[in-house]
PDB file of C-alpha atoms in Angstrom:
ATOM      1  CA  UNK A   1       0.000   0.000   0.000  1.00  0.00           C
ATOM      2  CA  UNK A   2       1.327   3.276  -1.055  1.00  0.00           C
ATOM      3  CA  UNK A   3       0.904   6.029   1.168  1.00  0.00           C
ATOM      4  CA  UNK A   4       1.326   9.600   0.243  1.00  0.00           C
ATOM      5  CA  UNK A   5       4.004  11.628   1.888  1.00  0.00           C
ATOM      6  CA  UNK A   6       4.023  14.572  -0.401  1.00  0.00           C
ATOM      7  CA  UNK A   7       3.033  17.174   2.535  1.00  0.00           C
ATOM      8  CA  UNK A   8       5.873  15.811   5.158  1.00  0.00           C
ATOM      9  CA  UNK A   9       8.513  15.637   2.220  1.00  0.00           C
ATOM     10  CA  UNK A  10       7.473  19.582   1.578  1.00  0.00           C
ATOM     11  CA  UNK A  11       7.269  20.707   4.927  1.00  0.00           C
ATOM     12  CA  UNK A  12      10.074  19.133   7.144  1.00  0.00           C
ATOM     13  CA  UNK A  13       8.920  19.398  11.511  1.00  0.00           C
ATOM     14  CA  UNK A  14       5.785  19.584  10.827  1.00  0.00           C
ATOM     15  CA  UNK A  15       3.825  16.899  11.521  1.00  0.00           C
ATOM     16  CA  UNK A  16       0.423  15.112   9.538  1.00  0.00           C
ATOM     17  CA  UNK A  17      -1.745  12.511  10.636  1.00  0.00           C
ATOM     18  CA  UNK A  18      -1.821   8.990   8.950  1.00  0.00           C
ATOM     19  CA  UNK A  19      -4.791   6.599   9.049  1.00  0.00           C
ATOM     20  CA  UNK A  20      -4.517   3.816   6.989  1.00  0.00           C
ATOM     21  CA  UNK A  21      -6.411   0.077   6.602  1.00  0.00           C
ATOM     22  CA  UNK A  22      -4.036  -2.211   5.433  1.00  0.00           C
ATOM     23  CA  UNK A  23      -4.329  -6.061   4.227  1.00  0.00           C
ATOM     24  CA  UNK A  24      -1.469  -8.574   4.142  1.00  0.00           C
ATOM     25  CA  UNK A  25      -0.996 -12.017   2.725  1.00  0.00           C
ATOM     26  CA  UNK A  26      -0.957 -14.928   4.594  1.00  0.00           C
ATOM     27  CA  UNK A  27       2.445 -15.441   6.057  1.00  0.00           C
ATOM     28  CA  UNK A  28       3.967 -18.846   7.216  1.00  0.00           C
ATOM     29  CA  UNK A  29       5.786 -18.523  10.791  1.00  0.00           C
ATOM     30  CA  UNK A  30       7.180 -22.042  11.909  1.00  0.00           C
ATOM     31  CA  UNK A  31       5.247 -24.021   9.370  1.00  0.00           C
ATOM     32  CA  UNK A  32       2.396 -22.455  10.887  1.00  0.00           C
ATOM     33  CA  UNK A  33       0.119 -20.184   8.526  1.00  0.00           C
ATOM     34  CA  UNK A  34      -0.573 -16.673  10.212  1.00  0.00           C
ATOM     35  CA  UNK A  35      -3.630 -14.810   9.173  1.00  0.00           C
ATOM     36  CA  UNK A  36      -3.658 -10.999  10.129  1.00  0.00           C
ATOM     37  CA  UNK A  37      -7.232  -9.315   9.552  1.00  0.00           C
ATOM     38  CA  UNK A  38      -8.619  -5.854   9.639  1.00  0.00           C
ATOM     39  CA  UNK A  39      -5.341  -4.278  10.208  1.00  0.00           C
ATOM     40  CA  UNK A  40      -5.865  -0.558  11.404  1.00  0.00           C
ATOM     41  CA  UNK A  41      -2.808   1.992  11.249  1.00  0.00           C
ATOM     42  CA  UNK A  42      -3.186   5.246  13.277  1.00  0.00           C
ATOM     43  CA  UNK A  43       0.032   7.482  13.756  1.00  0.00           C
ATOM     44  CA  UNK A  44       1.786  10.750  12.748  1.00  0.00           C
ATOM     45  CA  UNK A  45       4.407  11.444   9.836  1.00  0.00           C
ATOM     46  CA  UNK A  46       7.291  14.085  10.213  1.00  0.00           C
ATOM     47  CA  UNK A  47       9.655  14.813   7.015  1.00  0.00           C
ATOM     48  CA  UNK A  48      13.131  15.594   7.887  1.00  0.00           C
ATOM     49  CA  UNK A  49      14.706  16.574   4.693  1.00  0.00           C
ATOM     50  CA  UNK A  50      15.306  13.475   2.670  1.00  0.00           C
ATOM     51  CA  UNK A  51      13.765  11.207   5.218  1.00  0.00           C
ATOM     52  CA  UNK A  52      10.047  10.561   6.482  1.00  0.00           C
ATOM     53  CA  UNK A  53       9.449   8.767   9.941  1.00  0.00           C
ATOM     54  CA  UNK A  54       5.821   7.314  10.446  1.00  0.00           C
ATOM     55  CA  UNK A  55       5.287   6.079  14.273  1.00  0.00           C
ATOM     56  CA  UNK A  56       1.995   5.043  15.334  1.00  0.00           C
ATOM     57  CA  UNK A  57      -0.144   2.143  16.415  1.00  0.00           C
ATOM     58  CA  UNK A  58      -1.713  -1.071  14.192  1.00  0.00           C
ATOM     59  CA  UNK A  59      -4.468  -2.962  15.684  1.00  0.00           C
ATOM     60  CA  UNK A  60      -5.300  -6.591  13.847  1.00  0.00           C
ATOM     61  CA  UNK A  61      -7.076  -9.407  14.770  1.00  0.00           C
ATOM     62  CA  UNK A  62      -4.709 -12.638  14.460  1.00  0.00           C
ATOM     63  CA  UNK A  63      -5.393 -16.091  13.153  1.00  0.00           C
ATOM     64  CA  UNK A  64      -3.487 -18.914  13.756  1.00  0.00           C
ATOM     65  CA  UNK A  65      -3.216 -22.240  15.305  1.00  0.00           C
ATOM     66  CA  UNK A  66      -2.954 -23.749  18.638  1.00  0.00           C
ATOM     67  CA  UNK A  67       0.869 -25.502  19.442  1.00  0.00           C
ATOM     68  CA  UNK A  68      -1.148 -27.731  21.345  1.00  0.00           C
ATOM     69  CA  UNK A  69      -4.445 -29.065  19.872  1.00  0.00           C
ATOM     70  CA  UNK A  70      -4.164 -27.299  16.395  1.00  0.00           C
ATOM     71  CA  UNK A  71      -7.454 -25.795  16.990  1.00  0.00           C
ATOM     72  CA  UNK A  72      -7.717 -22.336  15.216  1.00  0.00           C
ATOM     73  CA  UNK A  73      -7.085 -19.397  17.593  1.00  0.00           C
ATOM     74  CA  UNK A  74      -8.232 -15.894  17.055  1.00  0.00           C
ATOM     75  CA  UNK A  75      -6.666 -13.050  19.357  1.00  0.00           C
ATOM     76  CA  UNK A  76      -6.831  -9.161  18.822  1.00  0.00           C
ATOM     77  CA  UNK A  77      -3.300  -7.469  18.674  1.00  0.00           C
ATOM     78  CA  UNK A  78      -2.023  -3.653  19.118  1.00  0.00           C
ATOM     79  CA  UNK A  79       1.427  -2.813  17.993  1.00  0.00           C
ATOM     80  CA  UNK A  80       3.478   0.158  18.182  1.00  0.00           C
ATOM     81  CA  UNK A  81       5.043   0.641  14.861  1.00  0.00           C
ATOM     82  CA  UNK A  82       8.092   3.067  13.838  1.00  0.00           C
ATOM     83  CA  UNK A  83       9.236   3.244  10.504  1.00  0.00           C
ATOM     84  CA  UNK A  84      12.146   5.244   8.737  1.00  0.00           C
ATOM     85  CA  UNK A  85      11.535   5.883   5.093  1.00  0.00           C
ATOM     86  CA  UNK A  86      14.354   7.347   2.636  1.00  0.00           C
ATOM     87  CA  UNK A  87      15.051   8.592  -0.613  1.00  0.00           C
ATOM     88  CA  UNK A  88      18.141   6.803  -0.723  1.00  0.00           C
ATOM     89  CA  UNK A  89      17.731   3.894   1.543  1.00  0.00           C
ATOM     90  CA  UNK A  90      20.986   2.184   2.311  1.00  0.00           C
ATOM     91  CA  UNK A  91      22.049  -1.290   1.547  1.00  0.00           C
ATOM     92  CA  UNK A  92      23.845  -1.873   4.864  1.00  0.00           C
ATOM     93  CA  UNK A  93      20.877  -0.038   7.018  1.00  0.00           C
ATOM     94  CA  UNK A  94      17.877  -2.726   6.664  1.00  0.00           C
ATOM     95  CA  UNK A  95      15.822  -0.272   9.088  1.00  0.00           C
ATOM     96  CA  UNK A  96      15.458   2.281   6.130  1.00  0.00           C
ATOM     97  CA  UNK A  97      12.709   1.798   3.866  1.00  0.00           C
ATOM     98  CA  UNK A  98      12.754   3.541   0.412  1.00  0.00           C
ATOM     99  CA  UNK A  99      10.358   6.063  -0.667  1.00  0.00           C
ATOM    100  CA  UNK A 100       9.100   5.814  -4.268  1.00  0.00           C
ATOM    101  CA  UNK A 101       8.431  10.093  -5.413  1.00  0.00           C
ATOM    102  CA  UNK A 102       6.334  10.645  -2.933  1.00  0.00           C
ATOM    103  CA  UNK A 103       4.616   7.563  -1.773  1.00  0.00           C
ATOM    104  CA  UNK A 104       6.094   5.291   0.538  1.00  0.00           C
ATOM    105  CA  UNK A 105       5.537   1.424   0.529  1.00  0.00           C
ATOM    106  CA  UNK A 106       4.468   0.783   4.271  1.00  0.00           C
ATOM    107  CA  UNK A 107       3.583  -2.791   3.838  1.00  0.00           C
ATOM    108  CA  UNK A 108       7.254  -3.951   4.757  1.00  0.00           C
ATOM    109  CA  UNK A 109       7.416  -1.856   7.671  1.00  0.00           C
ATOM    110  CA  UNK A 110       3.965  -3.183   9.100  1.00  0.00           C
ATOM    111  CA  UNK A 111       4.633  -7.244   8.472  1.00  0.00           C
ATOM    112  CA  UNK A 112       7.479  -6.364  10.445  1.00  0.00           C
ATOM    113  CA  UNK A 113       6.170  -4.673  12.740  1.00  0.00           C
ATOM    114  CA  UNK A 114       3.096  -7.645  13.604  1.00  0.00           C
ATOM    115  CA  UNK A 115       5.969 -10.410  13.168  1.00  0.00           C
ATOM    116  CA  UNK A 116       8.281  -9.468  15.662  1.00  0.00           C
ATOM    117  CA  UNK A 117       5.547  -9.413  18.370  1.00  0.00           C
ATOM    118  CA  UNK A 118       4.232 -12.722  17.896  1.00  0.00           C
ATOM    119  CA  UNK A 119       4.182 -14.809  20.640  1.00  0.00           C
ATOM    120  CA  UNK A 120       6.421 -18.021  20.695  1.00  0.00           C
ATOM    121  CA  UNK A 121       3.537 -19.840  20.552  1.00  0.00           C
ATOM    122  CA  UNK A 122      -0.219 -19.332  20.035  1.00  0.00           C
ATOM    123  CA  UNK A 123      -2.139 -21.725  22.783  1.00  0.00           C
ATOM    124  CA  UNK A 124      -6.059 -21.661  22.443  1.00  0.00           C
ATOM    125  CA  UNK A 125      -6.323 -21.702  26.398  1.00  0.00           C
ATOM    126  CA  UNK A 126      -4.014 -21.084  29.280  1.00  0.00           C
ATOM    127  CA  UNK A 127      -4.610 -25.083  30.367  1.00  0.00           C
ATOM    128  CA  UNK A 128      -4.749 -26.415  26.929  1.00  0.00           C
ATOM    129  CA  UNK A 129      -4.576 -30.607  27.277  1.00  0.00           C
ATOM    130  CA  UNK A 130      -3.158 -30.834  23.921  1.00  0.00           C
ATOM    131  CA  UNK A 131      -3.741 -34.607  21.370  1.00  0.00           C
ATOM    132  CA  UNK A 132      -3.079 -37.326  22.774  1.00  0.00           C
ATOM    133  CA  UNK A 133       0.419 -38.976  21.497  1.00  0.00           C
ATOM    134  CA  UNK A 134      -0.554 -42.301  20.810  1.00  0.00           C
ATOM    135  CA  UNK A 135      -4.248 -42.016  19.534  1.00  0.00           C
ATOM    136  CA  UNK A 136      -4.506 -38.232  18.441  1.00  0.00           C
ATOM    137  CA  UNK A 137      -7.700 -37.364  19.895  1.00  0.00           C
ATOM    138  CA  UNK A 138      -7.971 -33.672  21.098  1.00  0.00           C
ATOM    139  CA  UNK A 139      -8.215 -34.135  24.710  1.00  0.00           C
ATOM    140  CA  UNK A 140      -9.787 -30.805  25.465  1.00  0.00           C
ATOM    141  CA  UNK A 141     -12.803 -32.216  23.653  1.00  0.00           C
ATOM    142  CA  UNK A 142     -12.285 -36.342  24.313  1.00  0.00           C
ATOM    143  CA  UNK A 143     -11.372 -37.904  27.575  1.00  0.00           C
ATOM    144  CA  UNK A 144      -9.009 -40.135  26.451  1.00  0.00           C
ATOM    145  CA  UNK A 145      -7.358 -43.581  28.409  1.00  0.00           C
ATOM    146  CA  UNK A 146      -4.374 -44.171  26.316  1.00  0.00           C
ATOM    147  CA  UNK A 147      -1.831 -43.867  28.417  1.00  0.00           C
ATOM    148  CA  UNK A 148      -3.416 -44.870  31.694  1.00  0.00           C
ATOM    149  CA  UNK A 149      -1.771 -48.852  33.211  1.00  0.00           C
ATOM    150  CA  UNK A 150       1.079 -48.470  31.355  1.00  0.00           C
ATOM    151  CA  UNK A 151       4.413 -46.963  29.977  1.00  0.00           C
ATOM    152  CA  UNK A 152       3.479 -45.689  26.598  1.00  0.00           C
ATOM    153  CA  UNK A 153       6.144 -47.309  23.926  1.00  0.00           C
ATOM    154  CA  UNK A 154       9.066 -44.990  23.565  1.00  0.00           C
ATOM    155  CA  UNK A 155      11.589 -45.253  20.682  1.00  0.00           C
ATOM    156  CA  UNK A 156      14.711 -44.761  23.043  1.00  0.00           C
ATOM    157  CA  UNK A 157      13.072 -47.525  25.318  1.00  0.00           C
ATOM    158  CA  UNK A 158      15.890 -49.860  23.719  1.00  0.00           C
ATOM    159  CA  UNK A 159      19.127 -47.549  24.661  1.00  0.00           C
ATOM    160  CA  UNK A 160      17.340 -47.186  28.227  1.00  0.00           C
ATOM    161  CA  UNK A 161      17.728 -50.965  28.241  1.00  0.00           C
ATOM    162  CA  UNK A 162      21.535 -50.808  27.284  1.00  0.00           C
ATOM    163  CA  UNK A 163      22.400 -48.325  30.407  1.00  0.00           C
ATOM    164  CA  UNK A 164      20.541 -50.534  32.915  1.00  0.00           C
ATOM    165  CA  UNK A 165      21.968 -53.901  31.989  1.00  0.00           C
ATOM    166  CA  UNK A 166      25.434 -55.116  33.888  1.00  0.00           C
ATOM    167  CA  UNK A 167      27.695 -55.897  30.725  1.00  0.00           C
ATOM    168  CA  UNK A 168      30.626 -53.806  30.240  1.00  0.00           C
ATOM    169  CA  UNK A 169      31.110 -51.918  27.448  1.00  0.00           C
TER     170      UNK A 169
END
């Protein structure tokens, strides 16, 4: 999305409100799909000869899914956002963002803006039970008996063997 700078580029200290709405692709995080929806810029721009910087805040609903149960998860998400845009961006300075006349491209600076605060992991609730390892039932929907009277089969169950038997090695 190309947003019009003209007026900060003309004037430099003064400052003009932005208000944009924004939509981004799909991104994969993880090998996890990530889903960003209604995304809502508010801020300010200030031109400072050759330069632009936008600050403000993005709100977006999120869409991804649990690391637990793989249920889909939906959580709202504010972000502050600061952004330095150039006319003669530097190779060596990823933080600069080029301006193109007198538009700037803000779509790079708000993907990484939303990526970097993404959580670690996305968890549908606080106390999620996750699937169950040996059948795959969710067991936040199924009470499942799996691993109850017994030790579940473990592929390093055969070295555990090797460290508990008398032989010298």
């Amino acid at each position: 999305m190309l947003l019009d700078i003209s007026n900060a580029l003309r004037n430099p200290g003064q400052t003009y409100p932005v208000a944009a709405q924004v939509e981004l692709e799909p991104v994969e995080v993880l090998g996890d799909t990530i889903r960003f929806e209604d995304i809502s810029l508010k801020g300010t721009m200030v031109g400072a000869g050759e330069t632009v910087t936008i600050e403000g805040e993005l709100s977006t609903k999120v869409h991804a899914h649990c690391a637990l149960c793989l249920e889909e998860v939906t959580s709202d998400m504010t972000v502050q956002v600061s952004g330095i845009f150039s006319r003669q961006p530097q190779a060596d300075d990823p933080d600069l963002y080029p301006i193109e006349g007198s538009k700037a491209e803000i779509l790079d600076m708000i993907r990484d803006a939303l990526l970097l605060e993404l959580p670690m992991q996305f968890l549908c609730k606080e106390d999620c039970a996750g699937l169950c390892p040996v059948c795959g039932a969710n067991r936040n929907q199924v009470a499942c008996t799996c691993q109850e009277g017994g030790e579940r089969q473990n592929p390093f169950t055969a070295l555990k063997q090797l460290l508990t038997e008398d032989e010298e090695v």
